[in-house]
Short mmCIF file of C-alpha atoms in Angstrom, two decimals:
data_model
loop_
_atom_site.label_atom_id
_atom_site.label_comp_id
_atom_site.label_asym_id
_atom_site.label_seq_id
_atom_site.Cartn_x
_atom_site.Cartn_y
_atom_site.Cartn_z
CA MET A 1 0.00 0.00 0.00
CA PRO A 2 1.47 3.40 -0.98
CA SER A 3 2.50 5.64 1.91
CA THR A 4 0.23 8.59 2.59
CA ASP A 5 2.74 10.62 4.56
CA THR A 6 5.99 12.28 3.54
CA ILE A 7 9.15 11.62 5.52
CA ALA A 8 12.30 13.71 5.88
CA ALA A 9 15.71 13.11 7.43
CA LEU A 10 19.31 14.16 7.43
CA ALA A 11 21.12 11.70 5.14
CA THR A 12 24.64 12.64 6.22
CA ALA A 13 26.39 12.84 9.58
CA ALA A 14 25.23 15.54 12.00
CA ALA A 15 28.70 17.05 12.23
CA PRO A 16 30.55 19.88 10.45
CA ALA A 17 31.43 18.73 6.92
CA ALA A 18 31.79 20.00 3.37
CA ILE A 19 28.31 18.80 2.37
CA GLY A 20 25.14 17.86 4.23
CA ILE A 21 22.10 16.30 2.58
CA LEU A 22 18.42 16.61 3.52
CA ARG A 23 16.17 13.95 2.01
CA LEU A 24 12.41 13.76 1.42
CA SER A 25 10.22 10.88 0.23
CA GLY A 26 6.45 10.60 -0.14
CA PRO A 27 3.48 12.05 -2.04
CA ARG A 28 4.17 15.66 -0.96
CA ALA A 29 7.96 15.55 -1.30
CA VAL A 30 8.12 17.93 -4.26
CA SER A 31 5.56 20.43 -2.96
CA ILE A 32 7.26 20.56 0.47
CA ALA A 33 10.64 21.07 -1.22
CA GLU A 34 9.16 23.96 -3.24
CA GLN A 35 7.94 25.67 -0.05
CA CYS A 36 11.44 25.54 1.45
CA PHE A 37 13.49 26.42 -1.63
CA ARG A 38 13.76 29.55 -3.79
CA PRO A 39 15.62 28.97 -7.08
CA LEU A 40 17.86 31.68 -8.45
CA GLY A 41 16.28 32.83 -11.68
CA VAL A 42 12.74 33.04 -12.99
CA ARG A 43 11.82 29.35 -13.20
CA SER A 44 10.34 27.40 -10.32
CA LEU A 45 11.73 24.06 -9.15
CA ARG A 46 9.10 22.10 -11.13
CA GLU A 47 9.77 24.15 -14.25
CA HIS A 48 13.37 22.97 -14.23
CA GLY A 49 12.09 19.39 -14.42
CA PRO A 50 12.97 16.22 -12.51
CA ARG A 51 16.52 14.92 -12.04
CA LYS A 52 18.04 18.38 -12.49
CA LEU A 53 20.24 20.13 -9.93
CA VAL A 54 18.84 23.60 -9.27
CA TYR A 55 20.81 26.31 -7.47
CA GLY A 56 19.03 28.51 -4.96
CA ASP A 57 18.28 29.42 -1.35
CA LEU A 58 17.20 27.04 1.38
CA LEU A 59 14.61 28.81 3.56
CA ASP A 60 13.89 28.35 7.25
CA ARG A 61 10.35 27.99 8.62
CA GLY A 62 10.01 31.80 8.58
CA GLY A 63 10.93 32.04 4.90
CA GLN A 64 14.39 33.51 5.51
CA PRO A 65 17.43 32.21 3.50
CA ILE A 66 19.83 30.10 5.57
CA ASP A 67 22.07 28.62 2.85
CA ARG A 68 22.82 28.53 -0.87
CA VAL A 69 22.14 24.93 -1.91
CA LEU A 70 21.48 22.57 -4.78
CA CYS A 71 18.03 21.00 -4.92
CA THR A 72 16.75 18.12 -7.06
CA TYR A 73 13.57 16.09 -7.24
CA SER A 74 12.54 12.83 -8.91
CA LEU A 75 9.13 11.32 -9.57
CA ALA A 76 7.74 7.90 -8.75
CA PRO A 77 8.22 5.11 -9.55
CA TYR A 78 11.76 5.75 -10.84
CA THR A 79 13.38 6.61 -7.51
CA TYR A 80 15.19 4.78 -4.73
CA THR A 81 12.03 4.50 -2.63
CA GLY A 82 9.58 4.16 -5.53
CA GLU A 83 7.94 7.42 -4.37
CA ASP A 84 8.38 11.07 -5.24
CA THR A 85 11.65 12.25 -3.67
CA ALA A 86 13.58 15.47 -3.19
CA GLU A 87 17.04 16.27 -1.85
CA PHE A 88 18.90 19.36 -0.75
CA GLN A 89 22.69 19.42 -0.99
CA CYS A 90 23.71 21.97 1.61
CA HIS A 91 26.89 23.17 3.23
CA GLY A 92 27.56 20.76 6.06
CA SER A 93 26.73 23.12 8.91
CA PRO A 94 24.85 21.33 11.70
CA MET A 95 22.85 24.50 12.40
CA VAL A 96 21.86 24.95 8.74
CA LEU A 97 20.79 21.30 8.51
CA THR A 98 18.81 21.54 11.75
CA LEU A 99 17.00 24.67 10.59
CA GLY A 100 16.39 23.16 7.15
CA LEU A 101 14.96 19.96 8.61
CA ASP A 102 12.77 22.03 10.92
CA ALA A 103 11.42 23.91 7.89
CA LEU A 104 10.53 20.63 6.16
CA PHE A 105 8.68 19.49 9.27
CA ALA A 106 6.82 22.80 9.41
CA GLN A 107 5.51 22.16 5.88
CA GLY A 108 4.09 18.77 6.82
CA ALA A 109 6.89 16.24 6.57
CA ARG A 110 7.57 13.98 9.53
CA GLN A 111 10.85 12.59 10.89
CA ALA A 112 11.84 9.37 9.11
CA GLN A 113 12.36 6.32 11.27
CA ALA A 114 15.53 4.22 11.16
CA GLY A 115 15.82 2.58 7.74
CA GLU A 116 12.45 3.91 6.57
CA PHE A 117 13.68 5.09 3.16
CA THR A 118 15.01 1.61 2.39
CA ARG A 119 11.93 -0.03 3.89
CA ARG A 120 9.74 1.99 1.52
CA ALA A 121 11.96 0.83 -1.35
CA PHE A 122 11.28 -2.77 -0.24
CA VAL A 123 7.53 -2.24 0.20
CA ASN A 124 7.28 -0.54 -3.21
CA GLY A 125 9.15 -3.33 -4.99
CA ARG A 126 12.31 -1.37 -5.76
CA LEU A 127 14.41 -3.78 -3.67
CA ASP A 128 13.80 -7.28 -2.36
CA LEU A 129 14.76 -8.15 1.21
CA SER A 130 18.20 -9.55 0.40
CA GLN A 131 19.00 -6.37 -1.53
CA ALA A 132 17.76 -4.24 1.36
CA GLU A 133 20.06 -6.15 3.73
CA ALA A 134 22.89 -5.50 1.27
CA VAL A 135 22.36 -1.75 1.75
CA GLY A 136 23.16 -2.18 5.43
CA ASP A 137 26.14 -4.40 4.64
CA LEU A 138 27.46 -1.82 2.18
CA LEU A 139 27.20 0.96 4.76
CA GLU A 140 29.14 -1.17 7.27
CA ALA A 141 31.67 -2.68 4.82
CA ARG A 142 35.21 -2.64 6.23
CA SER A 143 37.12 -4.21 3.32
CA ARG A 144 37.24 -3.97 -0.45
CA GLU A 145 35.91 -7.51 -0.80
CA GLY A 146 33.10 -6.79 1.64
CA ALA A 147 32.08 -3.67 -0.27
CA ARG A 148 32.22 -5.47 -3.62
CA HIS A 149 30.12 -8.33 -2.29
CA ALA A 150 27.51 -5.99 -0.80
CA ALA A 151 27.35 -4.04 -4.09
CA GLY A 152 26.85 -7.30 -6.00
CA GLN A 153 24.05 -8.35 -3.67
CA LEU A 154 22.46 -4.91 -3.95
CA ALA A 155 22.56 -5.33 -7.74
CA GLY A 156 20.56 -8.56 -7.36
CA ALA A 157 23.17 -11.33 -7.66
CA LEU A 158 21.82 -13.30 -4.68
CA SER A 159 18.22 -12.60 -5.71
CA ARG A 160 18.85 -14.05 -9.16
CA LYS A 161 20.50 -17.15 -7.71
CA ILE A 162 17.58 -17.74 -5.35
CA GLY A 163 15.15 -16.96 -8.15
CA THR A 164 16.59 -19.72 -10.33
CA ILE A 165 16.00 -22.31 -7.58
CA TYR A 166 12.58 -20.90 -6.79
CA SER A 167 11.53 -20.93 -10.43
CA ALA A 168 12.54 -24.59 -10.90
CA LEU A 169 10.48 -25.65 -7.87
CA VAL A 170 7.49 -23.53 -8.94
CA ASP A 171 7.58 -25.10 -12.41
CA MET A 172 7.52 -28.56 -10.84
CA THR A 173 4.63 -27.63 -8.53
CA ALA A 174 2.68 -26.00 -11.37
CA HIS A 175 3.17 -29.12 -13.51
CA PHE A 176 1.74 -31.26 -10.72
CA HIS A 177 -1.35 -29.08 -10.37
CA ALA A 178 -1.86 -28.99 -14.13
CA VAL A 179 -1.81 -32.79 -14.36
CA LEU A 180 -4.10 -33.09 -11.34
CA ASP A 181 -6.62 -30.37 -12.28
CA TYR A 182 -6.81 -31.01 -16.02
CA PRO A 183 -6.65 -34.78 -16.51
CA ASP A 184 -8.29 -34.60 -19.92
CA GLU A 185 -5.73 -32.21 -21.35
CA ASP A 186 -2.70 -33.42 -23.26
CA ILE A 187 -0.20 -32.65 -20.47
CA THR A 188 3.00 -34.63 -20.12
CA PRO A 189 2.63 -36.89 -17.08
CA PHE A 190 5.10 -37.01 -14.21
CA ARG A 191 8.25 -39.05 -14.59
CA ALA A 192 9.99 -39.97 -11.38
CA GLY A 193 13.42 -39.71 -12.96
CA GLU A 194 12.82 -36.17 -14.17
CA LEU A 195 11.38 -35.09 -10.82
CA GLY A 196 14.34 -36.61 -9.02
CA ALA A 197 16.78 -34.79 -11.28
CA VAL A 198 15.10 -31.44 -10.60
CA LEU A 199 15.06 -31.99 -6.85
CA SER A 200 18.68 -33.18 -6.77
CA ALA A 201 19.85 -30.18 -8.79
CA GLN A 202 18.10 -27.71 -6.48
CA GLU A 203 19.36 -29.50 -3.38
CA GLU A 204 22.92 -29.24 -4.69
CA ALA A 205 22.41 -25.55 -5.48
CA LEU A 206 21.19 -24.92 -1.93
CA ASP A 207 24.13 -26.91 -0.53
CA ARG A 208 26.53 -24.62 -2.41
CA LEU A 209 24.65 -21.58 -1.18
CA LEU A 210 24.84 -22.73 2.44
CA ALA A 211 28.54 -23.51 2.05
CA SER A 212 29.08 -19.83 1.20
CA CYS A 213 27.70 -18.58 4.51
CA GLY A 214 30.97 -18.78 6.45
CA ARG A 215 32.81 -16.70 3.88
CA GLY A 216 29.89 -14.28 3.65
CA LYS A 217 29.89 -13.67 7.40
CA GLN A 218 33.65 -13.12 7.32
CA LEU A 219 33.24 -10.46 4.62
CA ARG A 220 30.50 -8.71 6.56
CA ASP A 221 31.74 -9.04 10.16
CA GLY A 222 35.47 -9.58 9.68
CA VAL A 223 37.68 -12.54 10.63
CA PRO A 224 38.36 -12.76 14.39
CA CYS A 225 42.17 -12.83 14.56
CA ALA A 226 43.99 -13.47 17.84
CA ILE A 227 47.55 -12.13 18.16
CA VAL A 228 49.28 -14.37 20.70
CA GLY A 229 52.79 -15.00 21.99
CA ARG A 230 55.03 -14.84 25.02
CA PRO A 231 55.42 -11.52 26.89
CA ASN A 232 57.36 -8.91 24.89
CA ALA A 233 56.96 -10.83 21.63
CA GLY A 234 55.76 -7.61 19.97
CA LYS A 235 52.01 -8.26 19.92
CA SER A 236 50.88 -4.73 20.76
CA SER A 237 53.50 -3.25 18.43
CA LEU A 238 52.22 -5.38 15.56
CA LEU A 239 48.62 -4.38 16.24
CA ASN A 240 49.60 -0.71 16.23
CA ALA A 241 51.53 -1.15 12.96
CA LEU A 242 48.57 -2.86 11.29
CA VAL A 243 45.93 -0.32 12.33
CA GLY A 244 48.23 2.63 11.68
CA TYR A 245 48.19 4.32 15.08
CA ASP A 246 49.06 3.63 18.75
CA ARG A 247 45.97 1.67 19.74
CA ALA A 248 47.68 -0.50 22.37
CA ILE A 249 50.24 0.43 25.04
CA VAL A 250 53.78 -0.70 24.20
CA ALA A 251 56.47 -1.07 26.87
CA ASP A 252 59.58 -3.16 27.52
CA ILE A 253 58.11 -4.39 30.81
CA PRO A 254 56.73 -7.94 30.46
CA GLY A 255 53.03 -8.27 31.24
CA THR A 256 52.04 -4.73 30.19
CA THR A 257 48.95 -5.99 28.36
CA ARG A 258 46.51 -7.31 30.98
CA ASP A 259 43.32 -7.46 28.91
CA THR A 260 42.40 -8.11 25.30
CA VAL A 261 42.45 -5.08 22.99
CA GLU A 262 40.37 -5.22 19.79
CA GLU A 263 40.64 -3.23 16.59
CA ARG A 264 39.78 -3.72 12.92
CA CYS A 265 41.99 -3.53 9.86
CA GLU A 266 42.08 -4.76 6.28
CA LEU A 267 45.02 -6.98 5.41
CA GLY A 268 45.44 -8.79 2.10
CA GLY A 269 41.91 -7.78 1.12
CA VAL A 270 40.57 -9.49 4.26
CA SER A 271 38.77 -7.62 7.04
CA LEU A 272 40.34 -8.69 10.34
CA ARG A 273 39.04 -8.17 13.86
CA LEU A 274 42.42 -8.05 15.56
CA ILE A 275 42.57 -9.14 19.21
CA ASP A 276 45.78 -8.19 21.02
CA THR A 277 46.18 -10.52 23.97
CA ALA A 278 48.15 -10.72 27.19
CA GLY A 279 51.49 -12.51 26.99
CA LEU A 280 51.07 -16.23 27.61
CA ARG A 281 53.16 -17.41 30.53
CA ARG A 282 52.78 -18.83 34.01
CA THR A 283 52.25 -16.06 36.54
CA GLU A 284 51.27 -15.63 40.18
CA ASP A 285 49.82 -12.15 39.54
CA PRO A 286 46.01 -12.62 39.73
CA VAL A 287 45.31 -9.76 37.30
CA GLU A 288 47.84 -10.98 34.75
CA ARG A 289 46.53 -14.55 35.18
CA LEU A 290 43.04 -13.33 34.29
CA GLY A 291 44.51 -11.71 31.17
CA VAL A 292 46.16 -15.00 30.21
CA GLU A 293 42.82 -16.79 30.58
CA ARG A 294 41.19 -14.23 28.29
CA SER A 295 44.00 -14.71 25.79
CA ARG A 296 43.31 -18.43 25.62
CA ALA A 297 39.57 -17.75 25.26
CA ALA A 298 40.36 -15.42 22.33
CA MET A 299 42.40 -18.20 20.70
CA GLU A 300 39.50 -20.64 21.01
CA GLN A 301 37.08 -18.21 19.35
CA ALA A 302 39.47 -17.03 16.62
CA GLU A 303 39.26 -17.98 12.97
CA LEU A 304 42.88 -16.88 12.42
CA ILE A 305 45.75 -16.94 14.92
CA LEU A 306 49.00 -15.02 14.56
CA VAL A 307 51.61 -16.69 16.77
CA LEU A 308 54.38 -14.18 17.43
CA TRP A 309 57.90 -15.24 18.24
CA ASP A 310 60.58 -12.70 19.12
CA GLY A 311 63.26 -13.55 16.57
CA SER A 312 65.97 -11.83 18.62
CA VAL A 313 65.79 -14.49 21.35
CA PRO A 314 65.97 -18.28 21.03
CA ALA A 315 62.70 -20.15 20.60
CA GLY A 316 61.86 -22.23 23.63
CA PRO A 317 59.45 -24.98 24.68
CA GLU A 318 56.73 -22.43 25.47
CA ASP A 319 56.86 -21.16 21.88
CA ALA A 320 56.53 -24.73 20.57
CA ALA A 321 53.62 -25.55 22.88
CA LEU A 322 51.80 -22.34 21.95
CA LEU A 323 52.26 -22.96 18.24
CA GLU A 324 50.97 -26.52 18.47
CA GLU A 325 47.94 -25.35 20.43
CA ALA A 326 47.18 -22.63 17.88
CA VAL A 327 47.41 -25.01 14.93
CA ARG A 328 44.83 -27.27 16.57
CA LEU A 329 42.40 -24.40 17.01
CA ALA A 330 42.42 -22.36 13.79
CA PRO A 331 44.41 -21.44 10.66
CA THR A 332 47.72 -20.12 11.98
CA ILE A 333 50.56 -17.91 10.75
CA LEU A 334 53.93 -17.99 12.52
CA VAL A 335 55.22 -14.41 12.69
CA ARG A 336 58.90 -13.81 13.56
CA THR A 337 58.95 -10.31 15.02
CA LYS A 338 61.71 -7.73 15.60
CA SER A 339 63.40 -8.66 12.34
CA ASP A 340 65.29 -5.34 12.53
CA LEU A 341 67.35 -6.85 15.38
CA PRO A 342 70.10 -9.47 14.96
CA PRO A 343 68.51 -12.92 14.81
CA ALA A 344 69.11 -15.37 17.66
CA PRO A 345 70.33 -18.92 17.09
CA VAL A 346 67.20 -20.97 16.68
CA SER A 347 66.35 -24.57 17.35
CA LEU A 348 62.96 -24.21 15.75
CA MET A 349 60.20 -26.37 17.08
CA ARG A 350 58.77 -29.19 15.06
CA LEU A 351 55.64 -28.19 13.24
CA PRO A 352 52.74 -30.60 12.77
CA GLU A 353 52.36 -29.37 9.19
CA PRO A 354 53.84 -26.71 6.91
CA LEU A 355 52.76 -23.29 8.14
CA PRO A 356 52.69 -19.90 6.46
CA THR A 357 55.30 -17.63 8.01
CA ALA A 358 56.32 -13.99 7.93
CA GLU A 359 59.28 -12.03 9.27
CA VAL A 360 58.26 -8.54 10.28
CA SER A 361 59.50 -5.47 12.06
CA ALA A 362 56.71 -3.39 13.54
CA LYS A 363 59.27 -0.65 14.11
CA THR A 364 60.28 -0.26 10.46
CA GLY A 365 57.30 -1.86 8.71
CA ARG A 366 59.55 -4.32 6.92
CA GLY A 367 57.92 -7.66 6.19
CA LEU A 368 54.32 -6.55 6.64
CA GLU A 369 53.75 -7.38 2.96
CA GLN A 370 54.76 -10.99 3.73
CA LEU A 371 52.10 -11.13 6.42
CA GLU A 372 49.58 -9.57 4.07
CA SER A 373 50.28 -12.23 1.43
CA ALA A 374 50.00 -15.02 4.00
CA VAL A 375 46.60 -13.76 5.18
CA ALA A 376 45.33 -13.39 1.61
CA ALA A 377 46.41 -16.95 0.80
CA LEU A 378 44.46 -18.35 3.76
CA PHE A 379 41.26 -16.54 2.78
CA PRO A 380 41.21 -16.56 -1.03
CA ARG A 381 38.26 -15.36 -3.02
CA GLU A 382 36.44 -18.27 -4.66
CA GLU A 383 37.10 -17.91 -8.37
CA GLY A 384 34.10 -18.07 -10.67
CA VAL A 385 31.61 -16.98 -7.99
CA PRO A 386 30.15 -13.56 -8.85
CA TYR A 387 30.23 -10.90 -6.17
CA GLY A 388 27.00 -10.87 -4.17
CA GLN A 389 26.15 -14.59 -4.29
CA LEU A 390 27.06 -15.35 -0.67
CA LEU A 391 24.80 -15.62 2.37
CA THR A 392 25.92 -13.07 4.93
CA ASN A 393 23.76 -13.41 8.04
CA ALA A 394 22.00 -15.90 10.29
CA ARG A 395 18.54 -15.05 8.94
CA GLN A 396 19.55 -15.89 5.39
CA GLU A 397 21.35 -19.04 6.48
CA GLU A 398 18.38 -20.31 8.49
CA ALA A 399 15.91 -19.74 5.63
CA ALA A 400 18.22 -21.40 3.09
CA ARG A 401 18.72 -24.36 5.44
CA ARG A 402 14.96 -24.88 5.78
CA ALA A 403 14.60 -24.68 2.01
CA ARG A 404 17.34 -27.26 1.55
CA GLU A 405 15.72 -29.58 4.11
CA GLY A 406 12.36 -29.30 2.37
CA VAL A 407 13.88 -30.24 -0.98
CA ARG A 408 15.85 -33.08 0.62
CA ARG A 409 12.72 -34.54 2.24
CA ALA A 410 10.89 -34.34 -1.09
CA ARG A 411 13.72 -36.13 -2.90
CA GLU A 412 13.88 -38.86 -0.27
CA ALA A 413 10.10 -39.34 -0.43
CA LEU A 414 10.31 -39.73 -4.21
CA GLU A 415 13.13 -42.25 -3.89
CA ALA A 416 11.03 -44.20 -1.35
CA GLY A 417 8.33 -44.63 -3.99
CA MET A 418 5.81 -42.12 -2.69
CA THR A 419 3.47 -40.42 -5.15
CA PRO A 420 4.17 -36.83 -6.30
CA ASP A 421 1.30 -35.41 -4.24
CA ALA A 422 2.93 -36.76 -1.07
CA LEU A 423 6.11 -34.77 -1.64
CA LEU A 424 4.36 -31.59 -2.73
CA THR A 425 4.01 -30.34 0.86
CA ASP A 426 7.77 -30.47 1.34
CA VAL A 427 8.35 -28.60 -1.91
CA GLU A 428 5.88 -25.90 -0.89
CA GLN A 429 7.66 -25.51 2.46
CA ALA A 430 10.92 -25.06 0.58
CA LEU A 431 9.28 -22.40 -1.59
CA GLU A 432 8.04 -20.55 1.48
CA ALA A 433 11.55 -20.55 2.98
CA LEU A 434 13.04 -19.25 -0.27
CA GLY A 435 10.37 -16.55 -0.25
CA GLU A 436 11.61 -15.46 3.16
CA LEU A 437 15.08 -14.93 1.71
CA THR A 438 13.79 -12.36 -0.77
CA GLY A 439 10.91 -11.05 1.34
CA GLN A 440 8.04 -12.59 -0.61
CA SER A 441 6.74 -14.40 2.47
CA VAL A 442 8.59 -12.86 5.40
CA ARG A 443 6.88 -11.80 8.64
CA GLU A 444 6.59 -8.13 9.53
CA ASP A 445 8.47 -8.50 12.82
CA VAL A 446 11.45 -9.86 10.87
CA THR A 447 11.47 -6.89 8.49
CA ASP A 448 11.14 -4.53 11.47
CA ARG A 449 14.31 -5.98 12.99
CA ILE A 450 16.22 -5.78 9.70
CA PHE A 451 15.47 -2.11 9.04
CA GLN A 452 16.04 -1.03 12.64
CA ARG A 453 19.80 -1.56 12.15
CA PHE A 454 19.86 1.16 9.45
CA CYS A 455 20.62 4.78 10.14
CA VAL A 456 17.73 7.25 10.10
CA GLY A 457 18.54 8.81 6.74
CA LYS A 458 18.81 5.54 4.79
#
């Protein structure tokens, strides 16, 4: 149902900036914009036509100019929301934007809720639900790969993949109903082999889709990466070098880091959630011991572990034990730190398998490219898979899993010799789950939760 009210919001940060944008959407968007804008020249805003940038004055609720701005409007249905829209590109003064928004409210617009512009795009058929989720992922992208994937999903890559599976199951269901409802028509009857082939193909497609979820979550949320090692191995120095500023305290005193310190960075095209941990050693200090326990907990939850070994001192049994423990828990990179110092004689521990390694100096930056290459090799992009065809959140994964289970049950029923009508219920349940992925059959409380994570102006 088309919206009857017009919403307005600030679409940029409420902080001093070069540009600030005010956004309107709804049936009165253009008329409200006209009341708050005075073009320079003889033509009105409408006379300039849609999709044109018009230079003029933004007026406050009393009709007084508060800024020289650019204004544009567009008409439904060819807009982001599917409704009439208007935007003001202002100087990024918080006071100007506040006064401008107040003027829009005075003319009858109301404050947009979180994610309401994108929700209207979904309701009006401009985006499906997976594309709407991609908008949020794109806003929060922290790596090049994450941004490219979100852009691909926004362009409909995941929707098309789901649509292919959905269409195949709909065709099968429609064929069943045609045979059942029109027995006198010359309709090709069911063949178990053909049905089985369709179900197997869609089950395999859903298996591949589900297998992508881990990688999709890594692109969206980042890879949890624990930086571990003995005290003074250079853990905090490496974290600071990777994020580009002094995030963690660095000192020559062993045991300086007592708690985990987290920060994000992109390395080798991979978004990492770096976790700097306390040095792992036996200690009687209760505070430091608590830090060591948290370090081990971080290792257990990590999907990548960087084991740091101070290359200026000999490797000892503790280094070997730590490395073996890390390898059991997650993909691991052995990082020899302080490579700017003379290397110590090494009796390197036996490794259970070949490990990627890097020699780095956080002080000079030398060797960081080796670490970058090692990380990229552990998390390669799957060749041949278009950007946007990965599941990225638990909601998508759960719906795809239910769809896969429905198709699997139908295939097993067919193989057990049951008639096509007996397996139709399972196929219809799979179709409903696929509809939840794109929003065709999703509950309103689910959509509420999805759009609440958006900012107000999106």
